[in-house]
Coordinates of C-alpha atoms in Angstrom, one line a residue:
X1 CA 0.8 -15.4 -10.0
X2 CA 1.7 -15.1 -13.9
X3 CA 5.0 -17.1 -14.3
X4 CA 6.7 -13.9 -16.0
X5 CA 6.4 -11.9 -12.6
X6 CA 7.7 -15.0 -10.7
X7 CA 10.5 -15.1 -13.3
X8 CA 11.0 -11.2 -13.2
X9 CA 11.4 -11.0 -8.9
X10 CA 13.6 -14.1 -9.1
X11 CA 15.9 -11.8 -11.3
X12 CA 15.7 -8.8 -9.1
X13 CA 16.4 -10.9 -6.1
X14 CA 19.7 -12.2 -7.9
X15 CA 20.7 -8.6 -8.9
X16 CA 20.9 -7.4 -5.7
X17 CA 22.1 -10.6 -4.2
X18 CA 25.1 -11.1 -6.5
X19 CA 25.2 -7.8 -8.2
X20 CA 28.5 -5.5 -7.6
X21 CA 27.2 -2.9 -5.4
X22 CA 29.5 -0.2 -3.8
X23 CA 26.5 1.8 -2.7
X24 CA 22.7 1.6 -2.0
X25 CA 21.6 3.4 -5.3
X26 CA 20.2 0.2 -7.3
X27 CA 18.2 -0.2 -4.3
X28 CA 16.7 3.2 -3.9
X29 CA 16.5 2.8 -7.9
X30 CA 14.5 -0.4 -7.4
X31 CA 12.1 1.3 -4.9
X32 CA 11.4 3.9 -6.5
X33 CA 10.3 2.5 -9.9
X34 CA 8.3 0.0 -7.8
X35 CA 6.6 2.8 -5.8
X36 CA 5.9 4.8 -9.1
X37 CA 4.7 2.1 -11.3
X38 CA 2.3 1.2 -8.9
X39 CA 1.2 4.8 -7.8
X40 CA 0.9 5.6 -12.0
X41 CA -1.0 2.3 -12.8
X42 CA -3.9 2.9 -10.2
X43 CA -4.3 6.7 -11.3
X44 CA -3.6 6.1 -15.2
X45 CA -3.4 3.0 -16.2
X46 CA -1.0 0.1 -17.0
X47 CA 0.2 1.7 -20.2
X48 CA 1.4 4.9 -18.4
X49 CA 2.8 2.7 -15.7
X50 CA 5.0 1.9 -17.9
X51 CA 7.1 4.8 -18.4
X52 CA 8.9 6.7 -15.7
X53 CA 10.9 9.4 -16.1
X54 CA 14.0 10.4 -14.5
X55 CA 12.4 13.8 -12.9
X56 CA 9.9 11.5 -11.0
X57 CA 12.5 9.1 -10.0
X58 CA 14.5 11.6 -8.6
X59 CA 12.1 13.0 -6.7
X60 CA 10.7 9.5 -5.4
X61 CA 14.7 8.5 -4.5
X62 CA 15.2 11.7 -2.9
X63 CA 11.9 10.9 -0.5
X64 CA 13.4 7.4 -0.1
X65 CA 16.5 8.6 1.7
X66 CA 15.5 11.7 3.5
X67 CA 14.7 10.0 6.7
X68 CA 18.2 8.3 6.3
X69 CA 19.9 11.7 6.5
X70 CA 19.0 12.0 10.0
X71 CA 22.5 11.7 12.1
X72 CA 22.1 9.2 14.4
X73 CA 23.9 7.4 17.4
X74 CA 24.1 3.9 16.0
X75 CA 27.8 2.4 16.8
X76 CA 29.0 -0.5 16.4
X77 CA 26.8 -4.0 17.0
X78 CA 24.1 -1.5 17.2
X79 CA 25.2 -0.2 20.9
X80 CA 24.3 3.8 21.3
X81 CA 26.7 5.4 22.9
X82 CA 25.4 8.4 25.0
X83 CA 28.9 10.3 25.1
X84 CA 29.6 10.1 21.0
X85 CA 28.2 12.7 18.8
X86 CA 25.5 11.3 16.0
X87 CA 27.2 11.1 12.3
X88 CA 24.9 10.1 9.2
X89 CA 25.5 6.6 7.9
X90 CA 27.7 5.7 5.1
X91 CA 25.8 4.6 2.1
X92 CA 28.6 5.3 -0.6
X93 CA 31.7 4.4 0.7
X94 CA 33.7 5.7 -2.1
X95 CA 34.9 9.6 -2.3
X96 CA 35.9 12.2 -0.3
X97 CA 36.4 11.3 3.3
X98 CA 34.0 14.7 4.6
X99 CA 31.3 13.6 2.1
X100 CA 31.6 10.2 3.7
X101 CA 30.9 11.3 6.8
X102 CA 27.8 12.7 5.7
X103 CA 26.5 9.5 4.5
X104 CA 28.3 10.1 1.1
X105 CA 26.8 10.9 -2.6
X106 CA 23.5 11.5 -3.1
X107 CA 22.6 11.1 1.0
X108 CA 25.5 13.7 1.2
X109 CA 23.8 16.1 -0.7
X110 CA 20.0 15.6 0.5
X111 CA 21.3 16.0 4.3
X112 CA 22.4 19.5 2.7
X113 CA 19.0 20.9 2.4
X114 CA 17.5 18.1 5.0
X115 CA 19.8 20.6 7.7
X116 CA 18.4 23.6 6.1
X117 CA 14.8 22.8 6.1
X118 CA 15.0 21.7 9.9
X119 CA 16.5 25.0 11.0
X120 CA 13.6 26.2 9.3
X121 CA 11.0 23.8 11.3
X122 CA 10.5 21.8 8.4
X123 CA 10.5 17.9 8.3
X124 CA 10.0 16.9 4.7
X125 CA 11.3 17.1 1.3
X126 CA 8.8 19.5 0.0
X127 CA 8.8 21.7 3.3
X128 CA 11.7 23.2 1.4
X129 CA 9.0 24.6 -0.9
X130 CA 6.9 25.8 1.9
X131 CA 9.8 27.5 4.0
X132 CA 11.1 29.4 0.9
X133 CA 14.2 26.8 -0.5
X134 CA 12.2 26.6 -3.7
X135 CA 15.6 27.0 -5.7
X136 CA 17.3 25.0 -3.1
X137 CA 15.3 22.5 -3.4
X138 CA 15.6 22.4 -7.4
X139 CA 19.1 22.2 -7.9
X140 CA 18.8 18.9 -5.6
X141 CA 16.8 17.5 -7.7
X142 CA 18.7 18.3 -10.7
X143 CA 21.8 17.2 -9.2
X144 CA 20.4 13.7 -7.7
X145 CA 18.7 13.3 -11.7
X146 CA 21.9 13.7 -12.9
X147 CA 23.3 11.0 -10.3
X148 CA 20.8 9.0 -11.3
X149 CA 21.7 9.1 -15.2
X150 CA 25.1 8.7 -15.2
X151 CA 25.7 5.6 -12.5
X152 CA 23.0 3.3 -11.1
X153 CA 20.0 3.6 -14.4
X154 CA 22.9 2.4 -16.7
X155 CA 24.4 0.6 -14.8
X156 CA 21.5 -1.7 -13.1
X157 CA 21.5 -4.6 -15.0
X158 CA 25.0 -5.3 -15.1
X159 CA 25.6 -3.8 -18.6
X160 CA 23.7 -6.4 -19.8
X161 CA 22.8 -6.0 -23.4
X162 CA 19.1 -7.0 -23.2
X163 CA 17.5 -5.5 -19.9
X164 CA 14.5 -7.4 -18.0
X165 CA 13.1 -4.3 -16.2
X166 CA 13.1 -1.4 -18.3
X167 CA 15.3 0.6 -21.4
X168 CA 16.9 3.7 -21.6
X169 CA 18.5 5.8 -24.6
X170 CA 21.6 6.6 -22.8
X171 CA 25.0 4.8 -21.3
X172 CA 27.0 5.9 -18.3
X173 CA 28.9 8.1 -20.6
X174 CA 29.5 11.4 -18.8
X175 CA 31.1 13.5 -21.4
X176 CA 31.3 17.3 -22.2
X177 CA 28.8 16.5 -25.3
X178 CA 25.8 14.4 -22.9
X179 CA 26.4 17.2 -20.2
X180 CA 25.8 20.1 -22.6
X181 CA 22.5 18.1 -24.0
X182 CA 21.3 17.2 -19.9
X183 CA 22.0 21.4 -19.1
X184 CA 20.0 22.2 -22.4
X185 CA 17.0 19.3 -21.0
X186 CA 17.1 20.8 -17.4
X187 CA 17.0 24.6 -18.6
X188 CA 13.7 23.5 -21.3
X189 CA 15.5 24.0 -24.3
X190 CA 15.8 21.3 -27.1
X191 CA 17.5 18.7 -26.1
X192 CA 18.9 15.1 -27.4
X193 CA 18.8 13.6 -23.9
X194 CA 15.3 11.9 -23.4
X195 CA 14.7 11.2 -20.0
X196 CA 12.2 8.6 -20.3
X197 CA 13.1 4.7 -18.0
X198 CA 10.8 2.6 -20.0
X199 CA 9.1 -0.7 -18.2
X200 CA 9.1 -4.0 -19.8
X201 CA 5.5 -4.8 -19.5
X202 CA 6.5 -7.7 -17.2
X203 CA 8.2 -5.5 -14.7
X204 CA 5.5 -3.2 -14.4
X205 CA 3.2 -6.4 -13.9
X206 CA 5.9 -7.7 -11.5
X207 CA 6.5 -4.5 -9.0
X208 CA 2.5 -4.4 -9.2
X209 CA 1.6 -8.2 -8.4
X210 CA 4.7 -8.5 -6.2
X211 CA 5.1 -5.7 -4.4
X212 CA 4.3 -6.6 -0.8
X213 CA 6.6 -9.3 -1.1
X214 CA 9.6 -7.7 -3.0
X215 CA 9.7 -4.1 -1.3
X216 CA 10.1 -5.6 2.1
X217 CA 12.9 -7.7 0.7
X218 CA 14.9 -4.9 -1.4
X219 CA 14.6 -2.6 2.4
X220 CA 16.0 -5.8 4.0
X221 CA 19.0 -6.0 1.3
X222 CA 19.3 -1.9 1.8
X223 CA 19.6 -2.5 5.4
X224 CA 22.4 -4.8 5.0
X225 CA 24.3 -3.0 2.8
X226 CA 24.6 0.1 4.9
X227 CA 25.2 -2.4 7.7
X228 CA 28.4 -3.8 6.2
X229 CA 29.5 0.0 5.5
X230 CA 28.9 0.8 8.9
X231 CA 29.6 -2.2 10.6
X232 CA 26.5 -2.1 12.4
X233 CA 23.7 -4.9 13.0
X234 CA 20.6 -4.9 10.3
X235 CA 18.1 -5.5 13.0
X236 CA 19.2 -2.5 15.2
X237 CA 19.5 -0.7 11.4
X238 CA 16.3 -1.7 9.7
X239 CA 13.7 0.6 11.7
X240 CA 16.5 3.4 11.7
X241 CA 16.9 3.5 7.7
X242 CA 13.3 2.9 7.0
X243 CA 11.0 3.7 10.0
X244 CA 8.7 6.8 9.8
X245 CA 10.4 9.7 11.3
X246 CA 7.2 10.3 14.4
X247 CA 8.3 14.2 15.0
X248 CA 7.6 14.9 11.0
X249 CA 3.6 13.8 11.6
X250 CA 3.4 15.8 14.6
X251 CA 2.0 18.6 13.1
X252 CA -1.1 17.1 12.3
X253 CA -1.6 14.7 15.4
X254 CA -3.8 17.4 17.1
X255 CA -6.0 17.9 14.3
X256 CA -6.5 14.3 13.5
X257 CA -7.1 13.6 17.3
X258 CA -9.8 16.5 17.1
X259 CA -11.2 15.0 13.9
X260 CA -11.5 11.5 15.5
X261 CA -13.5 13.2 19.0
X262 CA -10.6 12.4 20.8
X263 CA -10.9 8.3 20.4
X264 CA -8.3 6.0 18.7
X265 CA -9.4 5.0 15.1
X266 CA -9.0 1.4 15.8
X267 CA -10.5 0.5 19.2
X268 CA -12.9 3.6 19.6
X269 CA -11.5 4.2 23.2
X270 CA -10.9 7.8 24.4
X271 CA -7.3 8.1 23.9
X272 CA -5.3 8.4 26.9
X273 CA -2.1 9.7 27.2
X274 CA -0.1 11.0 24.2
X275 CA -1.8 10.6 21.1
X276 CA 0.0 8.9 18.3
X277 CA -0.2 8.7 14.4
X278 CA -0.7 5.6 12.2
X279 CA -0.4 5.1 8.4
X280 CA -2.9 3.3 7.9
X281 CA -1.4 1.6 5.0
X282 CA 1.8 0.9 6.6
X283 CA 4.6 2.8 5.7
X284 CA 6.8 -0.3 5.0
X285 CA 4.7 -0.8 1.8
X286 CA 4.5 2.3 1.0
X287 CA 6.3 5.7 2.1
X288 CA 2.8 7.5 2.4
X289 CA 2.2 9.9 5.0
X290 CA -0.6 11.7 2.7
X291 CA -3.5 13.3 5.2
X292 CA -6.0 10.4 4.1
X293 CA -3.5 7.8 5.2
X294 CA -3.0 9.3 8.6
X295 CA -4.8 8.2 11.6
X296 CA -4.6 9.3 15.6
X297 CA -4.6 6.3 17.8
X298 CA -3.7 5.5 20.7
X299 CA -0.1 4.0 22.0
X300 CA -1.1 0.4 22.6
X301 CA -3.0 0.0 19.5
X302 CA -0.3 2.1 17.3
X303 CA 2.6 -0.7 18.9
X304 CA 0.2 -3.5 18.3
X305 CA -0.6 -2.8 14.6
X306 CA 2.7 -1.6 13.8
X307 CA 3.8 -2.9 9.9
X308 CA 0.7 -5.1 9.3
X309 CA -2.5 -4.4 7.2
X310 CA -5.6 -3.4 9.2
X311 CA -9.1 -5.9 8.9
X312 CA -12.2 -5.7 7.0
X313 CA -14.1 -3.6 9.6
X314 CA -11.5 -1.1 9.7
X315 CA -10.8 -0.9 5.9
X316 CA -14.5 0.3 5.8
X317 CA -14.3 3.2 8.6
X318 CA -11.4 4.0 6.6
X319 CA -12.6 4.2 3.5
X320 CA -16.0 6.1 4.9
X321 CA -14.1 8.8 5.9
X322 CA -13.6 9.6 2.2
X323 CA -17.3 10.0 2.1
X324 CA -18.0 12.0 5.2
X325 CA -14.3 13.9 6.2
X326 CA -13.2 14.8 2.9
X327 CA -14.0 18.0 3.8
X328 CA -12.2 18.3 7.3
X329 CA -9.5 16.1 5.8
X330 CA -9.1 18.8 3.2
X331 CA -9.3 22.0 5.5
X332 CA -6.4 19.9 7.9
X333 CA -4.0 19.4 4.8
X334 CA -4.6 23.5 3.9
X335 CA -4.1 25.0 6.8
X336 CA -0.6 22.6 7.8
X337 CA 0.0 22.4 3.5
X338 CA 0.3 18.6 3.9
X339 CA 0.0 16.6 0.8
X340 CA -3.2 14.9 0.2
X341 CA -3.8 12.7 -2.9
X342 CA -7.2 10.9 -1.6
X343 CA -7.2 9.3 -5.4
X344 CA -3.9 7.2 -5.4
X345 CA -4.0 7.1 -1.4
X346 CA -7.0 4.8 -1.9
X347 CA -6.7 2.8 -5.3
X348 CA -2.7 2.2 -3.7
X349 CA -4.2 0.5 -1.0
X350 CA -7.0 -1.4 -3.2
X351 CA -4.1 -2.7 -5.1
X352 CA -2.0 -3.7 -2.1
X353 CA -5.1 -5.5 -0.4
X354 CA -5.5 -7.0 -3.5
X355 CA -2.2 -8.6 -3.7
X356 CA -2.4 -10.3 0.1
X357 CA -2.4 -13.7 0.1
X358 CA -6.4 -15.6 0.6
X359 CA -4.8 -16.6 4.1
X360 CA -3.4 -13.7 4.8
X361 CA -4.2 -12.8 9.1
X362 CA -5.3 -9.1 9.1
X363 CA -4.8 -7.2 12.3
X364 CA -8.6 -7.0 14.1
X365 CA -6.9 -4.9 17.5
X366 CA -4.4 -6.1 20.3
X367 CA -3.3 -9.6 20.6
X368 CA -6.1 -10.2 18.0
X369 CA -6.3 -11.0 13.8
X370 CA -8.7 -12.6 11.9
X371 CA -9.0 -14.0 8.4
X372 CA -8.4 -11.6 4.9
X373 CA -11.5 -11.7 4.3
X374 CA -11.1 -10.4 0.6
X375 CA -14.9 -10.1 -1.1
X376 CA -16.0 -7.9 1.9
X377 CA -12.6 -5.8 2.0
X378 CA -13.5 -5.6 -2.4
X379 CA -16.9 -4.7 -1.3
X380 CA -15.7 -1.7 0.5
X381 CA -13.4 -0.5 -1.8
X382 CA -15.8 -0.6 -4.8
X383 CA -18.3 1.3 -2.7
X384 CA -16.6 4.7 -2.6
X385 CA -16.2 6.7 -5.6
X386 CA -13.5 9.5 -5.0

């Protein structure tokens, strides 16, 4: 591990630790240009990596808290309490007490649309597109980028006057002037506002190197925060903020289940009772529910697995299916319009088994692990061409 990345996730971890905070932005800020640095430096390279712009951030923060829009029944010391109505957790404790109650800022103005798209039969952020909240959907994104550029990007490191993890050629000035040139950016018109976030090369190095270690942490610290603000415990909190949502991959479960001849992807058994489906790269490294990173398993195998990366015999029936299901992969992901991006699915998950440690246990199946066994999971990797 190069000493600058060391350095560099010492420095995040003291940000967030003894950084003022009065919401969870610099975290979903954090996330997001981990997640993007990473998904741009496997399909372009480390140069592009290195710049991020504040479109793609808001886009990748809006995906970060969608699932934390969902009103839930948590109380206090984690108890659910059958008889009280769900609310949406507090993540920005300052404003308006109605737009606290919604979870506040930014969440505030997802669970807007999030409602909208559910009445609709939706689940995800771009079902909005699908179900016809196209425009909807847009000015979101506009107004969480303009969130985004007037309070946690400048506001990140402190104020400090030479940043570690990236620069940008604006302040948290919000006057009538850097409104009028954001308006002219938005509508395509020329524009002084660039809206490029610009890694230092040793934070695009770090959030790639790092990244199984530091993403886990930043959710941990996330979790915390919104416990404090709702005066809840993080371990009840945890799989509530940043657990996969099981109803929004039910529309594929049937297919995948058809796909698989009715067995589980990990222990080959018919699959008995109600079918289940896996990310196959878990979810808590990376908020991927693309079709190729979807699997239909069965319950005791799903439970079992759960947040850990799969072994060397599995990587490769994974990875084969690239060669031989591309096709009924494809035809799945038309026919629900699910997203499928077979290209960063798989060179994300090179990376990330990349970055295990030598003697890291990989899950083999129930009650069962066995060594990382890195040339052969290499091996596989480097064998299919996408």
């Amino acid at each position: 591990m190069p000493d600058s990345a060391a350095t560099l996730a010492t420095y995040v971890i003291d940000l967030l630790r003894f950084g003022a905070a009065s919401s969870t932005y610099k975290h979903a800020v954090l996330l997001g240009l981990m997640d993007l640095s990473l998904e741009k430096d496997v399909a372009f390279g480390s140069e592009t990596a290195q710049l991020v712009t504040t479109r793609e951030l808001a886009l990748k923060v809006i995906d970060l808290y969608w699932n934390q829009t969902r009103p839930t029944r948590l109380r206090s010391q984690g108890v659910r309490l059958a008889g009280e109505g769900p609310r949406v957790l507090v993540q920005n404790p300052q404003g308006p007490a109605d737009r606290r109650q919604r979870g506040g800022g930014i969440v505030a103005d997802i669970g807007e649309l999030r409602r909208a798209v559910r009445d609709l039969e939706g689940h995800r952020p771009q079902d909005a597109l699908r179900v016809g909240l196209a425009r909807d959907h847009q000015r979101l994104v506009e107004k969480v980028e303009w969130t985004l550029v007037t309070m946690p990007l400048p506001k990140l490191e402190g104020g400090l006057r030479e940043r570690k993890i990236y620069e940008i050629g604006w302040d948290d000035d919000t006057s009538a002037p850097k409104r009028a040139a954001f308006k002219a950016y938005l509508e395509g018109n020329r524009s002084t506002f660039d809206n490029g976030i610009r890694l230092k090369p040793a934070a695009a190095a770090c959030f790639r190197s790092l990244h199984g270690m530091l993403r886990p942490y930043i959710q941990l610290h996330w979790a915390m925060k919104v416990a404090t603000f709702n005066k809840l415990e993080v371990e009840t909190l945890h799989e509530e903020l940043f657990g996969c949502e099981r109803d929004s991959l039910a529309p594929v479960r049937t297919p995948l289940v058809e796909l698989q001849g009715g067995r589980c992807f990990y222990c080959a058994n018919p699959i008995g009772g109600t079918p289940e489906v896996d990310h196959f790269v878990p979810w808590s490294m990376q908020n991927n529910d693309c079709i190729y990173n979807l699997v239909a398993t069965d319950r005791r195998c799903n439970h079992a697995k759960r947040d850990t990366f799969a072994a060397a015999e599995h990587v490769e029936r994974w990875l084969a299916r690239y060669r031989e299901l591309a096709g009924p992969l494809e035809q799945i992901a038309a026919e629900k319009r699910w997203l499928t991006k077979p290209i960063p699915t798989k060179e994300s998950a090179h990376v990330l088994y990349g970055a295990l440690r030598e003697d890291a246990p990989l899950w083999k199946g129930v009650a069962r692990a066995e060594p990382n066994h890195r040339e052969r999971i290499a091996r596989a990797f480097e064998s299919v061409r996408v």
